[in-house]
Structures are given as structure tokens and as C-alpha cells.
Amino acid sequence: LQTLLAERFQLKFHRETRQGPVYLLKKGNKGLKLEDAKDKKAYPWIGSATEGGMMTGTGMAGINASMQLLAERLMPYLGRPVVDQTGIKGSFDFKYEYVSDDPHPDVVSTILTSVEAVGLKLEASNGPVERIVIDHAEKPSPN
């Protein structure tokens, strides 16, 4: 895809790393509620606790999931990079169902609650953030 964009738009870009806002995923103060993965060959998955898809405010579940994968999956919902600083190795199964009277609970609040419920925590901090910088682009060439 990058090659296609580069050719079609004469796109020139580079990557750079700067300090910016991140979340640090760490062990919480309470005990971990992560079970060793039952099936280490299962496709690693993290999503909604009740609907089986993307996180929607019903909690969070994981199958054969590493902490690095959890950090990666949380990024789009939290709007900033999540850096795994748990020091926890291996893959785990976990599930936390968020119960609320609100028919449309806030997904970010639900994620924060779910992360704490499984014995982890997220801390706002500054850290390295990779960015793509566009140096040059032109109108697309005709087909």
C-alpha cells in the first residue's frame, strides 16, 4: 500500500520519534486475575467480554493474549500509544464483564475499569511516539 501511495501521489515521507503522551500499562496493586492460556496454539485475541468482537463497553476478554498484544489493542480506543511495562511474560486468558444500567456505556471508562479488574493499571505519561512526516505529495497521476 505504501508503494502504491508513493507512486500515485509522488509521496515522500519519513518516520521520526518524539516525546509525546502515552499510557504505561503496569501491574496494579491488587492481585492479577490472568489465567495461563488454556490453548497456547489458539489465535491470540482481545475484545468485548460478551459480544466477541471489538470492545463496546461490555467489558474485556482475552484468549492466549500477551501483555504486548493487550497494549497494542488498547491504543485505538485510548487515542495514544500504550507501552507495556508490566514485565509479565507469556500468554493469558482473562475476562471481565462490565455491568451497567446505562444502555450505552462509555467504552474508554469501561476499558479502564476492565484493565483494573484484571489486576493491571494504566498511567498517563510521556514517552517515545513514532510519527510519519509527509515531506512531499502531489495531485494523483491520471490512470
mmCIF file of C-alpha atoms in Angstrom:
data_model
loop_
_atom_site.group_PDB
_atom_site.id
_atom_site.type_symbol
_atom_site.label_atom_id
_atom_site.label_comp_id
_atom_site.label_asym_id
_atom_site.label_seq_id
_atom_site.Cartn_x
_atom_site.Cartn_y
_atom_site.Cartn_z
ATOM 1 C CA LEU A 1 0.000 0.000 0.000
ATOM 2 C CA GLN A 2 2.843 2.384 0.800
ATOM 3 C CA THR A 3 4.400 1.738 -2.600
ATOM 4 C CA LEU A 4 1.073 2.418 -4.339
ATOM 5 C CA LEU A 5 0.610 5.715 -2.481
ATOM 6 C CA ALA A 6 4.215 6.726 -3.117
ATOM 7 C CA GLU A 7 3.859 6.130 -6.865
ATOM 8 C CA ARG A 8 0.364 7.599 -7.299
ATOM 9 C CA PHE A 9 0.946 10.773 -5.266
ATOM 10 C CA GLN A 10 4.733 11.077 -5.633
ATOM 11 C CA LEU A 11 4.647 10.730 -1.871
ATOM 12 C CA LYS A 12 7.827 11.254 0.119
ATOM 13 C CA PHE A 13 7.778 10.699 3.878
ATOM 14 C CA HIS A 14 9.928 9.717 6.795
ATOM 15 C CA ARG A 15 9.387 8.424 10.305
ATOM 16 C CA GLU A 16 10.557 10.190 13.420
ATOM 17 C CA THR A 17 10.251 9.578 17.115
ATOM 18 C CA ARG A 18 9.401 12.387 19.530
ATOM 19 C CA GLN A 19 8.324 12.571 23.142
ATOM 20 C CA GLY A 20 4.555 12.645 23.456
ATOM 21 C CA PRO A 21 1.628 11.462 25.552
ATOM 22 C CA VAL A 22 1.453 7.702 26.179
ATOM 23 C CA TYR A 23 -0.169 5.330 28.634
ATOM 24 C CA LEU A 24 2.012 2.930 30.591
ATOM 25 C CA LEU A 25 0.453 -0.498 31.165
ATOM 26 C CA LYS A 26 1.658 -1.715 34.568
ATOM 27 C CA LYS A 27 0.828 -4.270 37.239
ATOM 28 C CA GLY A 28 -1.824 -2.980 39.590
ATOM 29 C CA ASN A 29 -1.742 -3.020 43.387
ATOM 30 C CA LYS A 30 -4.217 -5.906 43.590
ATOM 31 C CA GLY A 31 -3.554 -9.485 42.533
ATOM 32 C CA LEU A 32 -3.504 -10.393 38.853
ATOM 33 C CA LYS A 33 -6.618 -12.104 37.509
ATOM 34 C CA LEU A 34 -4.942 -13.595 34.465
ATOM 35 C CA GLU A 35 -5.065 -17.339 33.848
ATOM 36 C CA ASP A 36 -2.335 -19.108 31.924
ATOM 37 C CA ALA A 37 -3.719 -19.622 28.400
ATOM 38 C CA LYS A 38 -5.577 -22.924 28.113
ATOM 39 C CA ASP A 39 -4.626 -23.325 24.450
ATOM 40 C CA LYS A 40 -1.221 -21.856 23.574
ATOM 41 C CA LYS A 41 -1.927 -22.595 19.892
ATOM 42 C CA ALA A 42 -5.184 -20.584 19.823
ATOM 43 C CA TYR A 43 -5.234 -17.385 17.790
ATOM 44 C CA PRO A 44 -4.357 -14.540 20.217
ATOM 45 C CA TRP A 45 -7.473 -12.395 20.642
ATOM 46 C CA ILE A 46 -8.655 -9.439 22.761
ATOM 47 C CA GLY A 47 -12.103 -7.858 22.506
ATOM 48 C CA SER A 48 -15.529 -7.457 24.052
ATOM 49 C CA ALA A 49 -16.331 -9.634 27.060
ATOM 50 C CA THR A 50 -19.828 -10.511 25.846
ATOM 51 C CA GLU A 51 -20.085 -9.869 22.125
ATOM 52 C CA GLY A 52 -16.906 -11.474 20.821
ATOM 53 C CA GLY A 53 -15.919 -8.514 18.642
ATOM 54 C CA MET A 54 -14.393 -5.123 19.177
ATOM 55 C CA MET A 55 -14.678 -3.507 22.592
ATOM 56 C CA THR A 56 -18.089 -1.911 23.006
ATOM 57 C CA GLY A 57 -18.464 -1.108 26.687
ATOM 58 C CA THR A 58 -19.407 -4.579 27.949
ATOM 59 C CA GLY A 59 -16.011 -5.364 29.399
ATOM 60 C CA MET A 60 -12.908 -7.025 28.062
ATOM 61 C CA ALA A 61 -11.774 -10.568 27.361
ATOM 62 C CA GLY A 62 -8.617 -12.157 26.026
ATOM 63 C CA ILE A 63 -7.620 -15.571 24.720
ATOM 64 C CA ASN A 64 -3.947 -16.586 24.549
ATOM 65 C CA ALA A 65 -3.080 -12.879 24.832
ATOM 66 C CA SER A 66 0.264 -11.370 25.795
ATOM 67 C CA MET A 67 0.598 -8.055 27.599
ATOM 68 C CA GLN A 68 2.207 -6.586 24.466
ATOM 69 C CA LEU A 69 -0.891 -7.563 22.464
ATOM 70 C CA LEU A 70 -3.141 -6.023 25.118
ATOM 71 C CA ALA A 71 -1.178 -2.762 24.913
ATOM 72 C CA GLU A 72 -1.483 -2.751 21.105
ATOM 73 C CA ARG A 73 -5.238 -3.470 21.194
ATOM 74 C CA LEU A 74 -5.917 -0.653 23.674
ATOM 75 C CA MET A 75 -4.207 2.058 21.583
ATOM 76 C CA PRO A 76 -7.054 2.796 19.118
ATOM 77 C CA TYR A 77 -9.586 3.153 21.933
ATOM 78 C CA LEU A 78 -7.416 5.335 24.156
ATOM 79 C CA GLY A 79 -6.148 7.611 21.394
ATOM 80 C CA ARG A 80 -2.465 7.350 22.286
ATOM 81 C CA PRO A 81 0.260 4.708 22.360
ATOM 82 C CA VAL A 82 0.188 2.189 25.198
ATOM 83 C CA VAL A 83 3.577 0.920 26.384
ATOM 84 C CA ASP A 84 3.738 -2.468 28.118
ATOM 85 C CA GLN A 85 5.713 -2.068 31.342
ATOM 86 C CA THR A 86 4.160 -4.995 33.191
ATOM 87 C CA GLY A 87 7.187 -7.261 32.893
ATOM 88 C CA ILE A 88 4.696 -10.141 32.570
ATOM 89 C CA LYS A 89 5.801 -12.791 30.074
ATOM 90 C CA GLY A 90 3.639 -15.437 28.436
ATOM 91 C CA SER A 91 0.074 -15.557 27.190
ATOM 92 C CA PHE A 92 -3.107 -15.492 29.205
ATOM 93 C CA ASP A 93 -6.868 -15.899 29.154
ATOM 94 C CA PHE A 94 -8.947 -13.331 31.013
ATOM 95 C CA LYS A 95 -12.469 -11.962 31.125
ATOM 96 C CA TYR A 96 -14.192 -9.114 32.912
ATOM 97 C CA GLU A 97 -17.839 -8.318 32.197
ATOM 98 C CA TYR A 98 -18.832 -4.727 32.883
ATOM 99 C CA VAL A 99 -22.406 -4.447 34.131
ATOM 100 C CA SER A 100 -24.177 -1.082 33.932
ATOM 101 C CA ASP A 101 -27.688 0.340 33.824
ATOM 102 C CA ASP A 102 -26.506 2.633 31.024
ATOM 103 C CA PRO A 103 -27.554 1.108 27.669
ATOM 104 C CA HIS A 104 -24.561 2.834 26.003
ATOM 105 C CA PRO A 105 -21.658 2.849 28.486
ATOM 106 C CA ASP A 106 -18.546 4.863 27.675
ATOM 107 C CA VAL A 107 -16.032 2.495 26.069
ATOM 108 C CA VAL A 108 -12.933 4.236 27.476
ATOM 109 C CA SER A 109 -14.284 4.174 31.046
ATOM 110 C CA THR A 110 -15.198 0.528 30.581
ATOM 111 C CA ILE A 111 -11.692 -0.285 29.333
ATOM 112 C CA LEU A 112 -10.077 1.467 32.311
ATOM 113 C CA THR A 113 -12.361 -0.427 34.698
ATOM 114 C CA SER A 114 -11.695 -3.730 32.903
ATOM 115 C CA VAL A 115 -7.923 -3.246 32.966
ATOM 116 C CA GLU A 116 -8.040 -2.612 36.727
ATOM 117 C CA ALA A 117 -10.390 -5.583 37.253
ATOM 118 C CA VAL A 118 -7.809 -7.989 35.808
ATOM 119 C CA GLY A 119 -5.096 -6.581 38.101
ATOM 120 C CA LEU A 120 -3.406 -4.072 35.817
ATOM 121 C CA LYS A 121 -3.387 -0.280 35.596
ATOM 122 C CA LEU A 122 -2.827 2.449 33.024
ATOM 123 C CA GLU A 123 -0.793 5.531 33.914
ATOM 124 C CA ALA A 124 -0.673 8.670 31.783
ATOM 125 C CA SER A 125 2.915 9.621 30.995
ATOM 126 C CA ASN A 126 5.249 10.910 28.305
ATOM 127 C CA GLY A 127 7.312 8.600 26.165
ATOM 128 C CA PRO A 128 8.585 7.935 22.654
ATOM 129 C CA VAL A 129 5.898 8.263 19.978
ATOM 130 C CA GLU A 130 6.618 7.320 16.369
ATOM 131 C CA ARG A 131 5.136 9.665 13.778
ATOM 132 C CA ILE A 132 5.007 9.664 9.992
ATOM 133 C CA VAL A 133 6.008 13.025 8.498
ATOM 134 C CA ILE A 134 4.953 13.768 4.917
ATOM 135 C CA ASP A 135 7.728 15.619 3.106
ATOM 136 C CA HIS A 136 6.086 15.874 -0.332
ATOM 137 C CA ALA A 137 2.834 14.950 -2.086
ATOM 138 C CA GLU A 138 1.307 15.869 -5.446
ATOM 139 C CA LYS A 139 -2.095 15.532 -7.059
ATOM 140 C CA PRO A 140 -2.546 11.933 -8.207
ATOM 141 C CA SER A 141 -1.360 10.993 -11.680
ATOM 142 C CA PRO A 142 -4.124 10.028 -14.146
ATOM 143 C CA ASN A 143 -4.941 6.331 -14.546
#
